[in-house]
Amino acid sequence: MVHVFLIHTLRATKAEEGLCRVLYSCFFGTENSPNDPQPHGAERDRLLRKEQILAVARPSLNQQPQSSDDPVRLHESPCGAFRLTAGDPFQEPRTVVWLGVLSLGFALVLNAHENLLLAEGTLRLLARLLLEHLRLLVPTANLLLRADCIEGILARFLPHGQLLFLNDQFVQGLEKEFSAAWTR
Amino acid sequence: MFTTGAESLLLQAREIRDEELGKLCTRVCALLRKEDWGPDALDALRRLFLIVSATKYSRRLEKPCVALLQTTLCSPTCPEQLQLLCAAVLREMSPSDSLSLSCDHIQNTRQLGLVASVLLAQGDQQQVRSLGQRVLKVLESRQPEGPSLRHLLPVVSKVTSLAPDALHEEQTRALSKRLGDWLRYASVQQGVAHSSGGFFSTPRARQLGPVTEVDGAVATDFFTVLSTGQRFTEDQWLNVQAFSMLRAWLLDSEPGGSGAPDADDKSELEGSTRSVLSATSTASHLLPPQEWLREKAFEYCQRLLEQSNRRALRKADSDLQKACLVEAVLVLDVLCRQDPSFLYRTLSCLKALHTRLRGDPAWVRALLPVAQFFLHHGEAAAVDAEAVYQHLFTRIPAEHFHSPMLAFEFVQFCRDSLPLFGRNLGVLRTSFPNLFKFLAWNSPPLTSDFVALLPSLVDAGTAVEMLHLLLDLPCLTAALDLQLRSLQAASERPPWDVSIRAPGCLEAFRDSQAQGLFQHLLRAQASGTVERLTPLYRLLQPLAGCARVVQCAEAVPTLLWAFFSAVTQIADGALASELALLLLERSDSLYQAPGYEAGVHRVLSSQFPALCKLHPPLVVEHAKELLEFVGGPRGGGHVLTSVVWAIGEYLSVSWDRRCTVEQINNFFEALEALLFEVTQSRPSTTLPKCPPQVITVLMTTLTKLASRSQDLIPRVSLLLSKMRSLAQSPARGSMPGEEDAGAVRTRATELLNLLKMPSVAQFVFTPSVEVSEPRYHRDTNTALPLVLRTVSRLVEREAGLLPG
């Protein structure tokens, strides 16, 4: 079960200054705190969620970057995973799987014990679909104003955070469906 | 890809003023009110989403706007793109008190899914439960082959994971039965393809034939996620979704919660009686729903195991086979835990699977769940899984250390399975050189896991060897790098490859003299011997600046802390002695990565006194080595400071009866010479200025030694006066800074004062062991602060009587 999907910027080298920008994030359901006697204000909950996302994006910056001269070969893009302990920043322990493609990072925040092979495969699939349909390799491309496309892809390939076992033909079928709905 | 144009767009969205946002909202309202679903609405909603999501602080949207977003979301005519954006904006604003969205009247399952995503983001358990009820009602009311049920199953899965009590028991049972049906009885014919027909022919539906396996053959048995075809029917979709949510459902829907001890006891009893029945599956249609689902899940997993043996035609399918295999093993693990009657049937096929997988490096990641299965169930089935662990720990890390995902999973497996290892923990412990390869190659994500793992890995027999390896970890990183490169063909290496620039490195790897050392460094298991790797440091020097080596060097101090805190729990006197000597020896024998020596010295300088505290006689036992250390050439001041302090503290008869006056005198002379050396020498570019801590600790230690061998008191008094005058003089060659000089002056004065009363000095500097008792400090006759105050007053009075 995926809790958060996010897209953020990556620095090309460790020496480069610059903040990490979260370009897109999607929470699938919230964490409950059933033992919490005091209900938090709605604003505070939202702020907490945003801070949690930022806390996830930062460690990914320290990972080994990909050289920008190579053509984008998705199956060779750097990929990794790390553990977040309970309370920091999410209430329960989580695992984060990330994928770096040129200057973008894609990350999935999962339960502590998940099928990481499936998560990795899903993340690569999402990255490929987003790169293709948003045409992110074109220098003037911009995913900030294309949230509907990202949402459409997530709704089909990661519905409500459910990782799906999709073989190639299923993926093609879903892709055709998506392209047909988005040609307008 | 992320140009400055986009950066400025993000900043604009964050800084947009409320009036402008209000104008945008009005525009959105106008467009949505008249149901203008054109590109203007799309553009406006996209901008609205960006503004709402760009900042972590909430944005206020006017009530009419929010209401219209909700209406549009539920509208039957609105295109999907706009509905997705409305849902996304509402979700981004969650949790929100002004939401009046309800799922009760929506019939379209796709819309219901969208509304669900907004409701689930509110964080309200009650809403989650009522959403679950509504979705289940829709599920139950539809025909099994009805359209678009696949939008609903993920919602059910999410609801049960967020609120396990959202569904009643009968509902859970009913859904379990249906899940079992979808898993086992999906159609094996491909879906119908509708061709629109040409100019002269009528549109007709074509039957495409049966589904195929991933290797192209016609399907031999029931439909699974590894069955392919050109078109899929609705029930085949449900099959895929049912399997995707199966494991979580099995865990969440167990009565009494997963892992409840009562459930286990009960099922063991039932399992033993049912094991006779389960041999024949004809009785399965009489099973209650939970057991029905488990039986179907079992058959599904068996089929997947068989299907994973086929050679997939497409790479994506091959990757999916591996993921399916892992999932199948994980589901079988859950099934056997819930119902031990499955164990008998599962063990034999998993053993066969393990044999098949271990020979194929492409399937290495699937070995971990298999090993975990044997760990969970091996005891119950009296299976000796030692061969599995041997293979896992001795072969896998050496061959696959460079795969970041495998490294992560492997280390997690070790951590999670620690309580279950039992007598197999020895295999884990002796394999620490192999485990450290993961750490050396990619330290940042694994450091915290290793810090948690170290206490279990540390063992009195291998502690010394482990410490050597930890200190050599960056060297191991460099050696692993070389090993990888030497396995690659020369033509594959990119032009920026260091080994091409510094070919000597790779040659060194093949050097026959260094071979033995490299083999020792790259060993798979603890060898029980220790080798000096100093020749390798020189050979591997060109790689010291590599990113991986630098990362590893930064992580080592943390690991050393963890190691020492673990080893001090179990070390006896002899081990503490050995480790202390190791510290001294290695403090100037380290691989020269940038910043590495400084970081390591900081840890070593605090651990040496800790080891001495554990076993105080070691100072006397190893007086010779300590004298050599103090007298010989040394690097940084930290380690020296702590060694000198330890000498002062523990070189006395009260800690070890074998301490002789001669030893004290020898140390005194050596330290005196050292003090002269550090204070007289001129600071130069190669010799850094001596930190005042070194001087003060030397003075204190000399005083302590003098208090124990009172013939030395005149010598030390002379020395201290000299130091004091040196600190006061303007020439102060090696003592820059007023505070530093002041500190030295103050300390020298204090020590001189104390020495004026030798018996008091002895008491202060060599307190007996009872000093740590509280009585010593409460009793006014023996309390140390009182004594010191008295001494100071006496001395001052005496000084006042003397002229000048």
PDB file of C-alpha atoms in Angstrom, chain B residues 360-473:
ATOM      1  CA  ASP B 360      20.477 -18.074 -11.073  1.00  0.00           C
ATOM      2  CA  PRO B 361      21.841 -14.600 -10.228  1.00  0.00           C
ATOM      3  CA  ALA B 362      18.884 -12.890 -11.913  1.00  0.00           C
ATOM      4  CA  TRP B 363      16.552 -14.266  -9.230  1.00  0.00           C
ATOM      5  CA  VAL B 364      18.654 -13.382  -6.229  1.00  0.00           C
ATOM      6  CA  ARG B 365      16.129 -10.978  -4.739  1.00  0.00           C
ATOM      7  CA  ALA B 366      13.549 -13.729  -4.552  1.00  0.00           C
ATOM      8  CA  LEU B 367      15.806 -15.745  -2.280  1.00  0.00           C
ATOM      9  CA  LEU B 368      15.183 -13.451   0.664  1.00  0.00           C
ATOM     10  CA  PRO B 369      11.461 -14.186   1.102  1.00  0.00           C
ATOM     11  CA  VAL B 370      12.231 -17.907   0.738  1.00  0.00           C
ATOM     12  CA  ALA B 371      14.844 -17.673   3.488  1.00  0.00           C
ATOM     13  CA  GLN B 372      12.362 -15.749   5.597  1.00  0.00           C
ATOM     14  CA  PHE B 373       9.771 -18.468   5.083  1.00  0.00           C
ATOM     15  CA  PHE B 374      12.186 -21.102   6.337  1.00  0.00           C
ATOM     16  CA  LEU B 375      13.023 -18.895   9.270  1.00  0.00           C
ATOM     17  CA  HIS B 376       9.363 -18.571  10.237  1.00  0.00           C
ATOM     18  CA  HIS B 377       8.344 -22.163   9.690  1.00  0.00           C
ATOM     19  CA  GLY B 378      11.494 -24.235   9.684  1.00  0.00           C
ATOM     20  CA  GLU B 379      11.268 -25.081  13.367  1.00  0.00           C
ATOM     21  CA  ALA B 380       7.693 -26.227  13.120  1.00  0.00           C
ATOM     22  CA  ALA B 381       8.451 -28.530  10.252  1.00  0.00           C
ATOM     23  CA  ALA B 382      11.764 -29.723  11.675  1.00  0.00           C
ATOM     24  CA  VAL B 383      13.576 -28.593   8.565  1.00  0.00           C
ATOM     25  CA  ASP B 384      17.256 -27.834   8.799  1.00  0.00           C
ATOM     26  CA  ALA B 385      17.512 -24.531   7.001  1.00  0.00           C
ATOM     27  CA  GLU B 386      21.164 -24.050   7.708  1.00  0.00           C
ATOM     28  CA  ALA B 387      22.173 -24.653   4.120  1.00  0.00           C
ATOM     29  CA  VAL B 388      19.834 -21.849   3.093  1.00  0.00           C
ATOM     30  CA  TYR B 389      21.460 -19.390   5.478  1.00  0.00           C
ATOM     31  CA  GLN B 390      24.968 -20.505   4.602  1.00  0.00           C
ATOM     32  CA  HIS B 391      24.330 -19.793   0.951  1.00  0.00           C
ATOM     33  CA  LEU B 392      22.584 -16.546   1.772  1.00  0.00           C
ATOM     34  CA  PHE B 393      25.330 -15.085   3.917  1.00  0.00           C
ATOM     35  CA  THR B 394      28.429 -16.413   2.253  1.00  0.00           C
ATOM     36  CA  ARG B 395      27.589 -16.009  -1.424  1.00  0.00           C
ATOM     37  CA  ILE B 396      25.043 -13.262  -1.940  1.00  0.00           C
ATOM     38  CA  PRO B 397      26.739 -10.204  -0.398  1.00  0.00           C
ATOM     39  CA  ALA B 398      30.025 -10.861  -2.146  1.00  0.00           C
ATOM     40  CA  GLU B 399      28.371 -11.099  -5.540  1.00  0.00           C
ATOM     41  CA  HIS B 400      25.616  -8.513  -5.228  1.00  0.00           C
ATOM     42  CA  PHE B 401      26.882  -5.784  -2.911  1.00  0.00           C
ATOM     43  CA  HIS B 402      26.532  -3.222  -5.670  1.00  0.00           C
ATOM     44  CA  SER B 403      22.770  -3.552  -6.037  1.00  0.00           C
ATOM     45  CA  PRO B 404      21.217  -0.896  -3.791  1.00  0.00           C
ATOM     46  CA  MET B 405      17.782  -2.487  -3.563  1.00  0.00           C
ATOM     47  CA  LEU B 406      19.151  -5.906  -2.711  1.00  0.00           C
ATOM     48  CA  ALA B 407      21.467  -4.379  -0.126  1.00  0.00           C
ATOM     49  CA  PHE B 408      18.557  -2.618   1.508  1.00  0.00           C
ATOM     50  CA  GLU B 409      16.335  -5.704   1.512  1.00  0.00           C
ATOM     51  CA  PHE B 410      19.124  -7.929   2.779  1.00  0.00           C
ATOM     52  CA  VAL B 411      19.933  -5.677   5.703  1.00  0.00           C
ATOM     53  CA  GLN B 412      16.234  -5.284   6.544  1.00  0.00           C
ATOM     54  CA  PHE B 413      15.913  -9.056   6.468  1.00  0.00           C
ATOM     55  CA  CYS B 414      18.792  -9.395   8.934  1.00  0.00           C
ATOM     56  CA  ARG B 415      17.326  -6.781  11.233  1.00  0.00           C
ATOM     57  CA  ASP B 416      13.782  -8.081  11.188  1.00  0.00           C
ATOM     58  CA  SER B 417      14.769 -11.702  11.573  1.00  0.00           C
ATOM     59  CA  LEU B 418      17.209 -11.265  14.451  1.00  0.00           C
ATOM     60  CA  PRO B 419      14.884 -12.659  17.106  1.00  0.00           C
ATOM     61  CA  LEU B 420      14.205 -15.721  14.969  1.00  0.00           C
ATOM     62  CA  PHE B 421      17.725 -16.770  14.117  1.00  0.00           C
ATOM     63  CA  GLY B 422      18.248 -18.833  17.225  1.00  0.00           C
ATOM     64  CA  ARG B 423      21.150 -21.160  16.837  1.00  0.00           C
ATOM     65  CA  ASN B 424      21.793 -19.886  13.336  1.00  0.00           C
ATOM     66  CA  LEU B 425      22.947 -16.549  14.694  1.00  0.00           C
ATOM     67  CA  GLY B 426      26.494 -17.853  14.509  1.00  0.00           C
ATOM     68  CA  VAL B 427      26.325 -17.901  10.720  1.00  0.00           C
ATOM     69  CA  LEU B 428      25.250 -14.258  10.724  1.00  0.00           C
ATOM     70  CA  ARG B 429      28.014 -13.297  13.134  1.00  0.00           C
ATOM     71  CA  THR B 430      30.856 -14.918  11.276  1.00  0.00           C
ATOM     72  CA  SER B 431      29.656 -13.397   8.014  1.00  0.00           C
ATOM     73  CA  PHE B 432      30.187  -9.822   9.129  1.00  0.00           C
ATOM     74  CA  PRO B 433      32.948  -9.168   6.539  1.00  0.00           C
ATOM     75  CA  ASN B 434      30.419  -9.925   3.828  1.00  0.00           C
ATOM     76  CA  LEU B 435      27.714  -7.795   5.425  1.00  0.00           C
ATOM     77  CA  PHE B 436      30.103  -4.875   5.720  1.00  0.00           C
ATOM     78  CA  LYS B 437      30.494  -4.927   1.955  1.00  0.00           C
ATOM     79  CA  PHE B 438      26.951  -3.631   1.612  1.00  0.00           C
ATOM     80  CA  LEU B 439      27.784  -0.920   4.071  1.00  0.00           C
ATOM     81  CA  ALA B 440      31.098   0.011   2.496  1.00  0.00           C
ATOM     82  CA  TRP B 441      29.576   0.332  -0.959  1.00  0.00           C
ATOM     83  CA  ASN B 442      26.545   2.437  -0.088  1.00  0.00           C
ATOM     84  CA  SER B 443      26.721   3.760   3.461  1.00  0.00           C
ATOM     85  CA  PRO B 444      24.177   6.596   3.740  1.00  0.00           C
ATOM     86  CA  PRO B 445      20.928   4.564   3.641  1.00  0.00           C
ATOM     87  CA  LEU B 446      22.348   1.604   5.558  1.00  0.00           C
ATOM     88  CA  THR B 447      24.260   3.248   8.401  1.00  0.00           C
ATOM     89  CA  SER B 448      21.342   3.493  10.801  1.00  0.00           C
ATOM     90  CA  ASP B 449      20.379  -0.115  10.110  1.00  0.00           C
ATOM     91  CA  PHE B 450      23.880  -1.288  10.859  1.00  0.00           C
ATOM     92  CA  VAL B 451      23.983   0.737  14.045  1.00  0.00           C
ATOM     93  CA  ALA B 452      20.919  -1.240  15.119  1.00  0.00           C
ATOM     94  CA  LEU B 453      22.424  -4.504  13.898  1.00  0.00           C
ATOM     95  CA  LEU B 454      25.887  -4.181  15.443  1.00  0.00           C
ATOM     96  CA  PRO B 455      24.996  -5.223  19.002  1.00  0.00           C
ATOM     97  CA  SER B 456      23.900  -8.597  17.667  1.00  0.00           C
ATOM     98  CA  LEU B 457      26.910  -9.004  15.404  1.00  0.00           C
ATOM     99  CA  VAL B 458      29.503  -8.169  18.037  1.00  0.00           C
ATOM    100  CA  ASP B 459      30.984 -11.239  19.608  1.00  0.00           C
ATOM    101  CA  ALA B 460      33.928 -11.545  21.996  1.00  0.00           C
ATOM    102  CA  GLY B 461      35.722 -13.880  19.629  1.00  0.00           C
ATOM    103  CA  THR B 462      35.548 -11.632  16.562  1.00  0.00           C
ATOM    104  CA  ALA B 463      35.560  -8.176  18.170  1.00  0.00           C
ATOM    105  CA  VAL B 464      39.190  -7.428  17.397  1.00  0.00           C
ATOM    106  CA  GLU B 465      38.864  -8.508  13.789  1.00  0.00           C
ATOM    107  CA  MET B 466      35.667  -6.489  13.451  1.00  0.00           C
ATOM    108  CA  LEU B 467      37.270  -3.341  14.790  1.00  0.00           C
ATOM    109  CA  HIS B 468      40.108  -3.669  12.313  1.00  0.00           C
ATOM    110  CA  LEU B 469      37.625  -4.057   9.485  1.00  0.00           C
ATOM    111  CA  LEU B 470      35.559  -1.082  10.631  1.00  0.00           C
ATOM    112  CA  LEU B 471      38.666   1.076  10.691  1.00  0.00           C
ATOM    113  CA  ASP B 472      39.494  -0.192   7.197  1.00  0.00           C
ATOM    114  CA  LEU B 473      36.012   0.305   5.813  1.00  0.00           C
TER     115      LEU B 473
END
